[in-house]
Amino acid sequence: MERWNVCQIFIPLFMISIPCVLGYGSGAPSSAFETMTPGHLNGGANLEPQSSESPYTIDVNATTYEQGKPIEVTVKGAGYKGILMQARKKDSDDVTPVGTWTNPPNNTQLVECEAPDDALTHENDANKDEGSVYTWIPPDDIAGIVEIIATVAETHDIYWVKIPSSEISPVEDGSGAEMGASPSMLLMVAVFIGYLISNRK
């Protein structure tokens, strides 16, 4: 009977274990898009997200959004390896991403959850930091109040899920933001003023 040496046994087992140890170095899997949980494994066991307060914050450069006007997003905190980021309606059970992303910084990529480029993730496990600026493009249709949510992995084993940004409101929602008046409304006002003036003569 042929005798197996240690290398013949160890090398195949080592090759099998590599995906479990390294996780998804080339980006979050599609199975994570809804839950925002990457499903990292170590030795076949699930690695749960951190329950402590996240050391990362999601910073946006605007509190309101307009159709097609880009908003810049950064992850504040120490360097990180992995990222999964989407915009979603705030306080909603609807997990469909809102808007799209463009111009991904180095070591990141755009992905499709429900529509092309509606989310982004890491491209490799190179270190990312506050110099990585992500660009979100608001949707054509008003989606109500939205927030950017991100899952950030400091390392393969240590990650925080669904970190929210501050809320971003559509300009039509008020707050003194460029409400404007429609042409038909202006016409009605002009007719009414003309009626008042004619009756005073």
Coordinates of N, CA and C in Angstrom, one line a residue:
M1 N 0.8 -1.2 0.0 CA 0.0 0.0 0.0 C 0.9 1.2 0.0
E2 N 0.5 2.2 -0.8 CA 1.3 3.4 -0.9 C 1.2 4.2 0.4
R3 N 2.3 4.7 0.9 CA 2.4 5.4 2.1 C 2.3 6.9 1.8
W4 N 1.4 7.7 2.5 CA 1.3 9.1 2.4 C 2.2 9.8 3.4
N5 N 2.9 10.8 2.9 CA 3.7 11.6 3.8 C 2.9 12.8 4.3
V6 N 3.5 13.5 5.2 CA 2.8 14.7 5.8 C 2.5 15.7 4.8
C7 N 3.3 16.0 3.9 CA 3.1 17.0 2.9 C 1.9 16.7 2.0
Q8 N 1.8 15.4 1.6 CA 0.6 15.0 0.8 C -0.7 15.2 1.5
I9 N -0.7 15.2 2.8 CA -1.9 15.4 3.5 C -2.1 16.9 3.9
F10 N -1.1 17.5 4.3 CA -1.2 18.9 4.8 C -1.5 19.9 3.7
I11 N -0.8 19.8 2.5 CA -1.0 20.8 1.4 C -2.4 20.9 0.9
P12 N -3.1 19.7 0.6 CA -4.5 19.9 0.2 C -5.4 20.5 1.2
L13 N -5.2 20.1 2.5 CA -6.0 20.7 3.6 C -5.7 22.2 3.7
F14 N -4.5 22.6 3.5 CA -4.1 24.0 3.6 C -4.8 24.8 2.4
M15 N -4.8 24.2 1.2 CA -5.4 24.9 0.1 C -6.9 25.1 0.3
I16 N -7.5 24.1 0.9 CA -9.0 24.1 1.1 C -9.3 25.2 2.1
S17 N -8.4 25.4 3.1 CA -8.7 26.4 4.2 C -8.5 27.8 3.8
I18 N -7.8 28.1 2.7 CA -7.4 29.4 2.4 C -8.6 30.3 2.2
P19 N -9.7 29.9 1.5 CA -10.9 30.8 1.4 C -11.5 31.1 2.7
C20 N -11.5 30.1 3.6 CA -12.1 30.3 4.9 C -11.4 31.4 5.7
V21 N -10.1 31.4 5.6 CA -9.2 32.3 6.4 C -9.2 33.7 5.8
L22 N -9.1 33.8 4.5 CA -9.0 35.1 3.9 C -10.3 35.8 3.6
G23 N -11.4 35.0 3.6 CA -12.7 35.6 3.3 C -12.8 36.1 1.9
Y24 N -13.5 37.3 1.7 CA -13.8 37.8 0.4 C -12.9 39.0 0.1
G25 N -11.6 38.7 -0.2 CA -10.6 39.8 -0.4 C -10.9 40.6 -1.6
S26 N -11.7 40.0 -2.6 CA -11.9 40.8 -3.8 C -13.3 41.5 -3.8
G27 N -13.9 41.5 -2.7 CA -15.2 42.3 -2.6 C -16.3 41.5 -1.9
A28 N -17.3 42.2 -1.4 CA -18.4 41.5 -0.7 C -19.2 40.6 -1.6
P29 N -19.6 39.4 -1.2 CA -20.4 38.5 -2.1 C -21.8 39.1 -2.2
S30 N -22.5 38.7 -3.3 CA -23.8 39.1 -3.5 C -24.8 38.8 -2.4
S31 N -24.5 37.7 -1.7 CA -25.3 37.3 -0.6 C -25.3 38.3 0.6
A32 N -24.4 39.2 0.6 CA -24.3 40.2 1.6 C -25.0 41.5 1.3
F33 N -25.4 41.6 0.1 CA -26.0 42.9 -0.3 C -27.2 43.4 0.5
E34 N -28.1 42.4 0.8 CA -29.3 42.8 1.6 C -29.0 42.9 3.1
T35 N -28.3 42.0 3.7 CA -28.1 42.0 5.1 C -26.9 42.9 5.5
M36 N -26.0 43.2 4.5 CA -24.8 43.9 4.8 C -23.8 43.2 5.7
T37 N -24.0 41.9 5.8 CA -23.2 41.0 6.6 C -22.3 40.2 5.7
P38 N -21.0 40.3 5.7 CA -20.1 39.7 4.7 C -20.0 38.1 4.8
G39 N -20.4 37.6 6.0 CA -20.3 36.1 6.1 C -18.9 35.6 6.1
H40 N -18.0 36.3 6.8 CA -16.6 35.8 7.0 C -16.6 34.6 7.8
L41 N -15.7 33.7 7.4 CA -15.5 32.4 8.0 C -14.0 32.3 8.5
N42 N -13.8 31.5 9.5 CA -12.5 31.1 10.0 C -12.5 29.7 10.5
G43 N -11.9 28.8 9.7 CA -12.0 27.4 10.0 C -13.4 26.8 9.9
G44 N -14.2 27.4 9.0 CA -15.5 26.9 8.8 C -16.6 27.5 9.7
A45 N -16.1 28.3 10.7 CA -17.1 28.9 11.7 C -17.4 30.3 11.3
N46 N -18.6 30.8 11.4 CA -19.0 32.1 11.1 C -18.3 33.1 12.1
L47 N -17.9 34.2 11.5 CA -17.3 35.3 12.4 C -18.4 36.4 12.5
E48 N -18.9 36.5 13.7 CA -20.0 37.5 14.0 C -19.5 38.9 14.0
P49 N -20.4 39.9 13.5 CA -19.9 41.3 13.6 C -19.7 41.8 15.0
Q50 N -19.0 42.8 15.2 CA -18.7 43.4 16.5 C -20.0 44.0 17.1
S51 N -20.2 43.8 18.4 CA -21.4 44.4 19.0 C -21.1 45.7 19.7
S52 N -19.8 46.0 19.8 CA -19.4 47.3 20.4 C -19.7 48.5 19.5
E53 N -19.6 49.6 20.0 CA -19.8 50.8 19.2 C -18.7 50.9 18.1
S54 N -19.1 51.3 16.9 CA -18.2 51.3 15.9 C -17.2 52.5 16.1
P55 N -15.9 52.2 15.8 CA -14.9 53.3 15.8 C -14.9 54.1 14.6
Y56 N -15.7 53.7 13.6 CA -15.8 54.4 12.3 C -17.1 55.2 12.3
T57 N -17.1 56.3 11.6 CA -18.3 57.1 11.3 C -18.3 57.4 9.8
I58 N -19.6 57.5 9.3 CA -19.8 57.7 7.9 C -20.1 59.2 7.7
D59 N -19.2 59.9 7.1 CA -19.3 61.3 6.9 C -19.8 61.7 5.5
V60 N -20.8 62.6 5.5 CA -21.3 63.1 4.2 C -21.2 64.6 4.1
N61 N -21.0 65.2 2.9 CA -20.7 66.6 2.8 C -21.9 67.4 2.5
A62 N -23.1 66.8 2.7 CA -24.4 67.6 2.5 C -25.5 67.0 3.4
T63 N -26.4 67.8 3.7 CA -27.6 67.4 4.5 C -28.8 67.3 3.7
T64 N -28.8 67.8 2.4 CA -29.9 67.6 1.5 C -29.3 67.1 0.2
Y65 N -30.2 66.6 -0.6 CA -29.8 66.1 -2.0 C -30.7 66.6 -3.0
E66 N -30.2 66.7 -4.2 CA -30.9 67.1 -5.4 C -30.6 66.0 -6.5
Q67 N -31.6 65.9 -7.4 CA -31.4 65.0 -8.5 C -30.1 65.2 -9.3
G68 N -29.3 64.1 -9.3 CA -28.0 64.2 -10.1 C -26.9 65.0 -9.5
K69 N -27.1 65.6 -8.3 CA -26.0 66.4 -7.7 C -25.2 65.5 -6.8
P70 N -23.9 65.3 -7.1 CA -23.1 64.3 -6.3 C -22.9 64.7 -4.8
I71 N -22.8 63.7 -4.0 CA -22.5 63.9 -2.6 C -21.3 63.0 -2.2
E72 N -20.4 63.6 -1.5 CA -19.1 62.9 -1.2 C -19.3 62.2 0.2
V73 N -18.8 61.0 0.3 CA -18.9 60.2 1.5 C -17.5 59.7 1.9
T74 N -17.2 59.8 3.1 CA -15.9 59.3 3.6 C -16.1 58.5 4.9
V75 N -15.2 57.5 5.1 CA -15.2 56.7 6.3 C -14.2 57.3 7.3
K76 N -14.7 57.9 8.4 CA -13.8 58.5 9.3 C -13.3 57.4 10.4
G77 N -12.0 57.4 10.6 CA -11.5 56.5 11.6 C -10.2 55.9 11.1
A78 N -9.8 54.8 11.8 CA -8.5 54.2 11.4 C -8.6 53.5 10.0
G79 N -7.5 53.0 9.5 CA -7.5 52.3 8.2 C -8.4 51.1 8.3
Y80 N -8.9 50.7 7.2 CA -9.8 49.5 7.1 C -9.5 48.7 5.8
K81 N -9.8 47.4 5.8 CA -9.6 46.6 4.7 C -10.7 46.4 3.8
G82 N -11.9 46.3 4.3 CA -13.1 45.9 3.6 C -14.2 47.0 3.7
I83 N -15.1 47.1 2.7 CA -16.2 48.1 2.8 C -17.3 47.6 1.9
L84 N -18.5 47.8 2.4 CA -19.7 47.6 1.6 C -20.6 48.7 1.9
M85 N -21.0 49.5 0.9 CA -21.7 50.8 1.1 C -22.9 50.9 0.2
Q86 N -24.0 51.4 0.7 CA -25.2 51.7 -0.1 C -25.9 52.9 0.5
A87 N -26.8 53.5 -0.3 CA -27.7 54.5 0.3 C -29.1 53.8 0.3
R88 N -29.8 54.0 1.5 CA -31.1 53.4 1.6 C -32.1 54.4 2.2
K89 N -33.4 54.2 2.1 CA -34.4 55.0 2.7 C -34.3 54.8 4.2
K90 N -34.3 56.0 4.9 CA -34.2 55.9 6.4 C -35.5 55.4 7.0
D91 N -35.3 54.6 8.1 CA -36.4 54.0 8.8 C -37.5 53.3 7.9
S92 N -36.9 52.5 7.0 CA -37.8 51.8 6.1 C -37.4 50.3 6.0
D93 N -38.4 49.5 5.8 CA -38.1 48.1 5.7 C -37.6 47.7 4.3
D94 N -37.7 48.7 3.4 CA -37.2 48.6 2.0 C -35.7 48.6 2.0
V95 N -35.1 47.5 1.6 CA -33.6 47.4 1.6 C -33.1 47.7 0.2
T96 N -33.9 48.1 -0.7 CA -33.4 48.4 -2.1 C -32.5 49.6 -2.0
P97 N -31.3 49.5 -2.6 CA -30.4 50.7 -2.6 C -31.0 51.9 -3.4
V98 N -30.7 53.1 -3.0 CA -31.2 54.3 -3.6 C -30.1 55.0 -4.3
G99 N -30.3 55.5 -5.5 CA -29.3 56.2 -6.3 C -28.2 55.3 -6.8
T100 N -27.1 55.9 -7.2 CA -26.0 55.1 -7.8 C -24.7 55.7 -7.2
W101 N -23.6 55.0 -7.5 CA -22.2 55.5 -7.1 C -21.4 55.6 -8.4
T102 N -20.4 56.5 -8.3 CA -19.5 56.7 -9.4 C -18.1 57.0 -9.0
N103 N -17.2 56.9 -9.9 CA -15.8 57.2 -9.7 C -15.2 56.5 -8.4
P104 N -15.3 55.2 -8.3 CA -14.8 54.5 -7.1 C -13.3 54.8 -6.9
P105 N -12.9 55.1 -5.7 CA -11.4 55.3 -5.4 C -10.6 54.0 -5.6
N106 N -9.3 54.2 -5.5 CA -8.4 53.0 -5.7 C -8.8 51.9 -4.7
N107 N -8.7 50.7 -5.2 CA -8.9 49.5 -4.4 C -10.4 49.3 -4.0
T108 N -11.3 49.9 -4.7 CA -12.7 49.7 -4.5 C -13.4 49.5 -5.9
Q109 N -14.6 49.1 -5.9 CA -15.3 48.8 -7.2 C -16.8 49.0 -7.0
L110 N -17.5 49.3 -8.1 CA -18.9 49.4 -8.1 C -19.5 48.0 -8.3
V111 N -20.7 47.8 -7.7 CA -21.3 46.5 -7.9 C -22.8 46.7 -8.0
E112 N -23.5 45.7 -8.4 CA -25.0 45.8 -8.7 C -25.7 44.9 -7.6
C113 N -26.6 45.6 -6.9 CA -27.5 44.8 -6.0 C -28.8 44.6 -6.7
E114 N -29.5 45.7 -6.9 CA -30.8 45.7 -7.7 C -30.7 46.3 -9.0
A115 N -29.7 47.3 -9.2 CA -29.5 48.0 -10.4 C -28.0 48.3 -10.6
P116 N -27.5 48.5 -11.8 CA -26.1 48.8 -12.0 C -25.6 49.9 -11.1
D117 N -24.4 49.7 -10.4 CA -23.7 50.7 -9.7 C -24.5 51.2 -8.5
D118 N -25.4 50.4 -7.9 CA -26.1 50.9 -6.8 C -25.5 50.6 -5.4
A119 N -24.3 50.1 -5.5 CA -23.5 49.8 -4.2 C -22.0 49.8 -4.6
L120 N -21.2 49.8 -3.6 CA -19.8 49.7 -3.8 C -19.2 48.8 -2.8
T121 N -18.0 48.2 -3.1 CA -17.3 47.4 -2.2 C -15.8 47.4 -2.5
H122 N -15.0 46.8 -1.6 CA -13.6 46.8 -1.8 C -13.2 45.9 -3.0
E123 N -12.1 46.1 -3.6 CA -11.6 45.3 -4.7 C -10.5 44.4 -4.3
N124 N -9.9 44.7 -3.2 CA -8.8 43.9 -2.6 C -8.7 44.2 -1.2
D125 N -7.8 43.6 -0.5 CA -7.6 43.8 1.0 C -6.6 44.8 1.3
A126 N -6.2 45.7 0.3 CA -5.3 46.8 0.6 C -5.9 47.8 1.6
N127 N -5.1 48.5 2.3 CA -5.6 49.4 3.3 C -6.3 50.6 2.7
K128 N -7.5 50.9 3.2 CA -8.2 52.1 2.8 C -8.2 53.1 4.0
D129 N -8.4 54.4 3.8 CA -8.4 55.3 4.9 C -9.3 56.5 4.5
E130 N -9.1 57.6 5.3 CA -10.0 58.8 5.1 C -9.7 59.5 3.8
G131 N -8.6 59.1 3.1 CA -8.4 59.6 1.8 C -9.2 59.0 0.7
S132 N -9.9 57.9 1.0 CA -10.8 57.3 0.1 C -12.1 58.0 0.1
V133 N -12.5 58.7 -1.0 CA -13.7 59.5 -1.1 C -14.7 58.8 -2.0
Y134 N -15.9 58.5 -1.5 CA -16.9 57.8 -2.3 C -17.9 58.8 -2.8
T135 N -18.4 58.6 -4.0 CA -19.3 59.6 -4.6 C -20.6 59.0 -4.9
W136 N -21.7 59.5 -4.2 CA -23.0 59.0 -4.4 C -23.8 60.0 -5.3
I137 N -24.6 59.4 -6.2 CA -25.4 60.2 -7.1 C -26.9 60.0 -6.7
P138 N -27.6 61.0 -6.3 CA -29.0 60.8 -5.9 C -29.9 60.4 -7.1
P139 N -31.0 59.7 -6.8 CA -31.9 59.2 -7.8 C -32.6 60.3 -8.6
D140 N -33.2 59.9 -9.7 CA -34.0 60.9 -10.5 C -35.3 61.2 -9.7
D141 N -35.9 60.2 -9.1 CA -37.1 60.3 -8.3 C -36.8 60.6 -6.8
I142 N -37.6 61.4 -6.2 CA -37.4 61.7 -4.8 C -37.7 60.5 -4.0
A143 N -36.7 60.1 -3.1 CA -36.8 58.9 -2.3 C -37.1 59.2 -0.9
G144 N -37.4 60.4 -0.5 CA -37.6 60.7 0.9 C -36.3 60.9 1.6
I145 N -36.3 60.8 2.9 CA -35.0 60.9 3.6 C -34.2 59.7 3.5
V146 N -32.9 59.8 3.2 CA -32.1 58.6 3.0 C -30.9 58.8 3.9
E147 N -30.1 57.7 4.1 CA -28.9 57.7 4.8 C -27.9 56.7 4.1
I148 N -26.7 57.0 4.2 CA -25.6 56.1 3.7 C -25.4 55.1 4.8
I149 N -25.4 53.8 4.5 CA -25.0 52.8 5.4 C -23.8 52.0 4.9
A150 N -23.0 51.6 5.8 CA -21.7 50.9 5.4 C -21.4 49.8 6.4
T151 N -20.9 48.7 5.9 CA -20.2 47.7 6.7 C -18.7 47.9 6.5
V152 N -18.0 48.0 7.6 CA -16.6 48.3 7.5 C -15.8 47.2 8.2
A153 N -14.8 46.7 7.5 CA -14.0 45.6 8.1 C -12.6 46.2 8.4
E154 N -12.3 46.2 9.7 CA -10.9 46.7 10.1 C -9.9 45.6 9.6
T155 N -10.3 44.4 9.9 CA -9.5 43.2 9.4 C -10.5 42.2 9.0
H156 N -10.0 41.0 8.6 CA -10.9 39.9 8.2 C -11.9 39.5 9.3
D157 N -11.3 39.5 10.6 CA -12.1 39.0 11.7 C -12.9 40.1 12.4
I158 N -12.6 41.3 12.2 CA -13.2 42.4 13.0 C -13.9 43.4 12.1
Y159 N -15.2 43.4 12.2 CA -16.0 44.3 11.3 C -17.3 44.7 12.0
W160 N -17.8 45.9 11.5 CA -19.0 46.5 12.1 C -20.0 46.6 10.9
V161 N -21.3 46.3 11.2 CA -22.3 46.2 10.2 C -23.3 47.4 10.2
K162 N -23.7 47.9 9.0 CA -24.7 48.9 8.9 C -24.5 50.1 9.7
I163 N -23.3 50.7 9.6 CA -23.0 52.0 10.2 C -23.7 53.1 9.4
P164 N -24.6 53.9 10.1 CA -25.3 54.9 9.3 C -24.6 56.3 9.3
S165 N -24.9 57.0 8.2 CA -24.5 58.4 8.2 C -25.6 59.2 8.8
S166 N -25.4 60.5 8.9 CA -26.5 61.4 9.3 C -27.5 61.4 8.1
E167 N -28.7 61.8 8.4 CA -29.7 61.7 7.4 C -29.5 62.8 6.3
I168 N -30.0 62.4 5.1 CA -29.9 63.4 3.9 C -31.3 63.5 3.4
S169 N -31.8 64.7 3.4 CA -33.2 65.0 3.0 C -33.3 65.6 1.6
P170 N -34.3 65.3 0.9 CA -34.5 65.9 -0.4 C -34.8 67.4 -0.2
V171 N -34.4 68.2 -1.2 CA -34.6 69.7 -1.0 C -36.1 70.0 -1.0
E172 N -36.9 69.2 -1.6 CA -38.4 69.4 -1.6 C -39.0 69.2 -0.3
D173 N -38.3 68.6 0.7 CA -38.8 68.3 2.0 C -38.9 69.5 2.9
G174 N -38.5 70.6 2.4 CA -38.7 71.9 3.2 C -37.3 72.3 3.8
S175 N -37.4 72.7 5.1 CA -36.2 73.2 5.8 C -35.7 74.4 5.1
G176 N -36.6 75.2 4.4 CA -36.2 76.4 3.7 C -35.3 76.1 2.5
A177 N -35.4 74.9 1.9 CA -34.5 74.6 0.8 C -35.2 74.7 -0.5
E178 N -34.9 75.6 -1.3 CA -35.2 75.8 -2.7 C -36.6 75.1 -3.1
M179 N -37.6 75.6 -2.4 CA -38.9 75.0 -2.8 C -39.4 75.3 -4.2
G180 N -39.3 76.7 -4.5 CA -39.7 77.1 -5.8 C -41.2 77.0 -6.1
A181 N -41.7 77.5 -7.2 CA -43.1 77.5 -7.5 C -43.2 77.1 -9.0
S182 N -44.3 76.3 -9.2 CA -44.5 75.8 -10.6 C -45.1 77.0 -11.5
P183 N -44.9 76.9 -12.8 CA -45.4 77.9 -13.7 C -46.9 78.1 -13.5
S184 N -47.7 77.0 -13.4 CA -49.1 77.1 -13.2 C -49.5 77.8 -12.0
M185 N -48.7 77.6 -10.9 CA -49.0 78.3 -9.6 C -48.8 79.8 -9.8
L186 N -47.7 80.2 -10.5 CA -47.4 81.6 -10.7 C -48.5 82.2 -11.6
L187 N -49.0 81.5 -12.6 CA -50.0 82.0 -13.4 C -51.3 82.3 -12.6
M188 N -51.6 81.4 -11.7 CA -52.8 81.6 -10.9 C -52.7 82.8 -9.9
V189 N -51.5 82.9 -9.4 CA -51.2 84.1 -8.5 C -51.4 85.4 -9.3
A190 N -50.8 85.4 -10.5 CA -50.9 86.6 -11.4 C -52.3 87.0 -11.7
V191 N -53.1 85.9 -12.1 CA -54.6 86.2 -12.4 C -55.3 86.7 -11.2
F192 N -55.0 86.1 -10.0 CA -55.7 86.6 -8.8 C -55.3 88.0 -8.4
I193 N -54.0 88.4 -8.6 CA -53.6 89.7 -8.3 C -54.3 90.7 -9.3
G194 N -54.3 90.3 -10.6 CA -55.0 91.1 -11.6 C -56.5 91.3 -11.2
Y195 N -57.1 90.3 -10.7 CA -58.5 90.4 -10.4 C -58.7 91.4 -9.2
L196 N -57.8 91.3 -8.2 CA -57.9 92.2 -7.1 C -57.8 93.7 -7.5
I197 N -56.8 93.9 -8.4 CA -56.5 95.2 -8.9 C -57.7 95.8 -9.7
S198 N -58.3 95.0 -10.5 CA -59.4 95.4 -11.4 C -60.6 95.8 -10.5
N199 N -60.8 95.1 -9.4 CA -62.0 95.3 -8.6 C -61.8 96.5 -7.7
R200 N -60.6 97.0 -7.5 CA -60.3 98.2 -6.7 C -60.5 99.5 -7.5
K201 N -60.6 99.4 -8.8 CA -60.8 100.6 -9.6 C -62.2 101.2 -9.6

